[in-house]
mmCIF file of C-alpha atoms in Angstrom:
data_model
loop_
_atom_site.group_PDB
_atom_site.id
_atom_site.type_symbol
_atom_site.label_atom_id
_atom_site.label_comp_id
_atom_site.label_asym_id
_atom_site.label_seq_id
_atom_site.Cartn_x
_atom_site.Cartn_y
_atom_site.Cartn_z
ATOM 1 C CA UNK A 160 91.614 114.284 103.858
ATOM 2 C CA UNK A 161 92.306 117.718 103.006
ATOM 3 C CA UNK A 162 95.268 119.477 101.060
ATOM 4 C CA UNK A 163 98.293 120.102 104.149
ATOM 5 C CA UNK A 164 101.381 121.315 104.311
ATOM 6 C CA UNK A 165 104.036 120.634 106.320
ATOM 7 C CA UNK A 166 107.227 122.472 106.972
ATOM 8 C CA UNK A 167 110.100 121.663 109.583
ATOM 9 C CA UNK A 168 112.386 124.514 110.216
ATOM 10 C CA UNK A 169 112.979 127.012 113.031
ATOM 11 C CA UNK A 170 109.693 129.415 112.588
ATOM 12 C CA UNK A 171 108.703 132.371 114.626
ATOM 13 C CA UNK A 172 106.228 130.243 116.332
ATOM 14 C CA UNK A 173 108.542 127.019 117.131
ATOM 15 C CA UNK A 174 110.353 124.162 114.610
ATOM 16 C CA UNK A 175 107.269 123.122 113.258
ATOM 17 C CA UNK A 176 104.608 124.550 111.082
ATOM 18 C CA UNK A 177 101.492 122.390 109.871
ATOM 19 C CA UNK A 178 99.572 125.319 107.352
ATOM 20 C CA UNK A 179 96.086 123.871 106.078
ATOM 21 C CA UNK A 180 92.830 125.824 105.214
ATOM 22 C CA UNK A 181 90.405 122.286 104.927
ATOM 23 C CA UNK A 182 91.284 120.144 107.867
ATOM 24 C CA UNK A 183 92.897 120.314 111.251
ATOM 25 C CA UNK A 184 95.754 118.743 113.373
ATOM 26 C CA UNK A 185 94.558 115.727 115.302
ATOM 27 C CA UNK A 186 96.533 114.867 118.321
ATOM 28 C CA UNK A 187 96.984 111.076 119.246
ATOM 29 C CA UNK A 188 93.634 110.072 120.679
ATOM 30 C CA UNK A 189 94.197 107.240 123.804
ATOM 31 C CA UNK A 190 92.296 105.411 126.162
ATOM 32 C CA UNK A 191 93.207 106.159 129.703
ATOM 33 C CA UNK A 192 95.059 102.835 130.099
ATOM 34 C CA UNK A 193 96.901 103.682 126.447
ATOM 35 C CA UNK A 194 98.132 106.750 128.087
ATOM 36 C CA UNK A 195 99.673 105.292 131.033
ATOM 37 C CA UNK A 196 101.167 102.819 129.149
ATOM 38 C CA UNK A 197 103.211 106.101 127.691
ATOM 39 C CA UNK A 198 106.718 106.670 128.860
ATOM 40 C CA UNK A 199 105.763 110.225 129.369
ATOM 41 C CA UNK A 200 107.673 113.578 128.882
ATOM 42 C CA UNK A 201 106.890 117.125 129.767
ATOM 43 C CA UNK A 202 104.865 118.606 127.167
ATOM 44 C CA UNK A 203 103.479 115.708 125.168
ATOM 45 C CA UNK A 204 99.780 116.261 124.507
ATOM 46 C CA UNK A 205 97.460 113.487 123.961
ATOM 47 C CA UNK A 206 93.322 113.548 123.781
ATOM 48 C CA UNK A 207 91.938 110.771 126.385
ATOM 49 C CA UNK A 208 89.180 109.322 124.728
ATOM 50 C CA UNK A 209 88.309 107.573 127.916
ATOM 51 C CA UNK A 210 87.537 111.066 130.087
ATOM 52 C CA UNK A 211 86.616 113.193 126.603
ATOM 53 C CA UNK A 212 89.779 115.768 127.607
ATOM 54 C CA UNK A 213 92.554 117.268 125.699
ATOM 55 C CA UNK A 214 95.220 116.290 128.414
ATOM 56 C CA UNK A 215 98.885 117.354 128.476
ATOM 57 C CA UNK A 216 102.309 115.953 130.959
ATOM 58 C CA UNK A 217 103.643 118.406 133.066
ATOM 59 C CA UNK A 218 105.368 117.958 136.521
ATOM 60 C CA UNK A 219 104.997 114.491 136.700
ATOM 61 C CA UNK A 220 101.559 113.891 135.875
ATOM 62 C CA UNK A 221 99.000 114.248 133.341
ATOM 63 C CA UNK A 222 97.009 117.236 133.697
ATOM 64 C CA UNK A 223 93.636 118.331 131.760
ATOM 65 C CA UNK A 224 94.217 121.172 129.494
ATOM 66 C CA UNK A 225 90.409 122.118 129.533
#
């Protein structure tokens, strides 16, 4: 794994602030059926390994975000 940061504060960009130049942020990765099993809330973002899509929960349903 690569050197991170990780800062939680109010930031120009929103309370938090993961900095790293040798990795990346990985979302939780679900099934389909790991999803639902969620109790959902607007804005969580989750990567359904099941249809290969970043997917995010807006108006009552999960939505693909590509």
């Amino acid at each position: 794994a690569g050197a991170a940061t990780f800062s939680a504060g109010v930031t120009a960009n929103g309370p938090v602030a993961v900095t790293t130049t040798t990795g990346a942020l990985t979302v939780p990765r679900l099934t389909t059926t790991q999803r639902n099993a969620l109790t959902a809330a607007v804005g969580m973002i989750v990567y359904n390994t099941t249809d290969s899509k970043f997917q995010g929960y807006a108006t009552g349903g999960w939505v693909n975000l590509h």
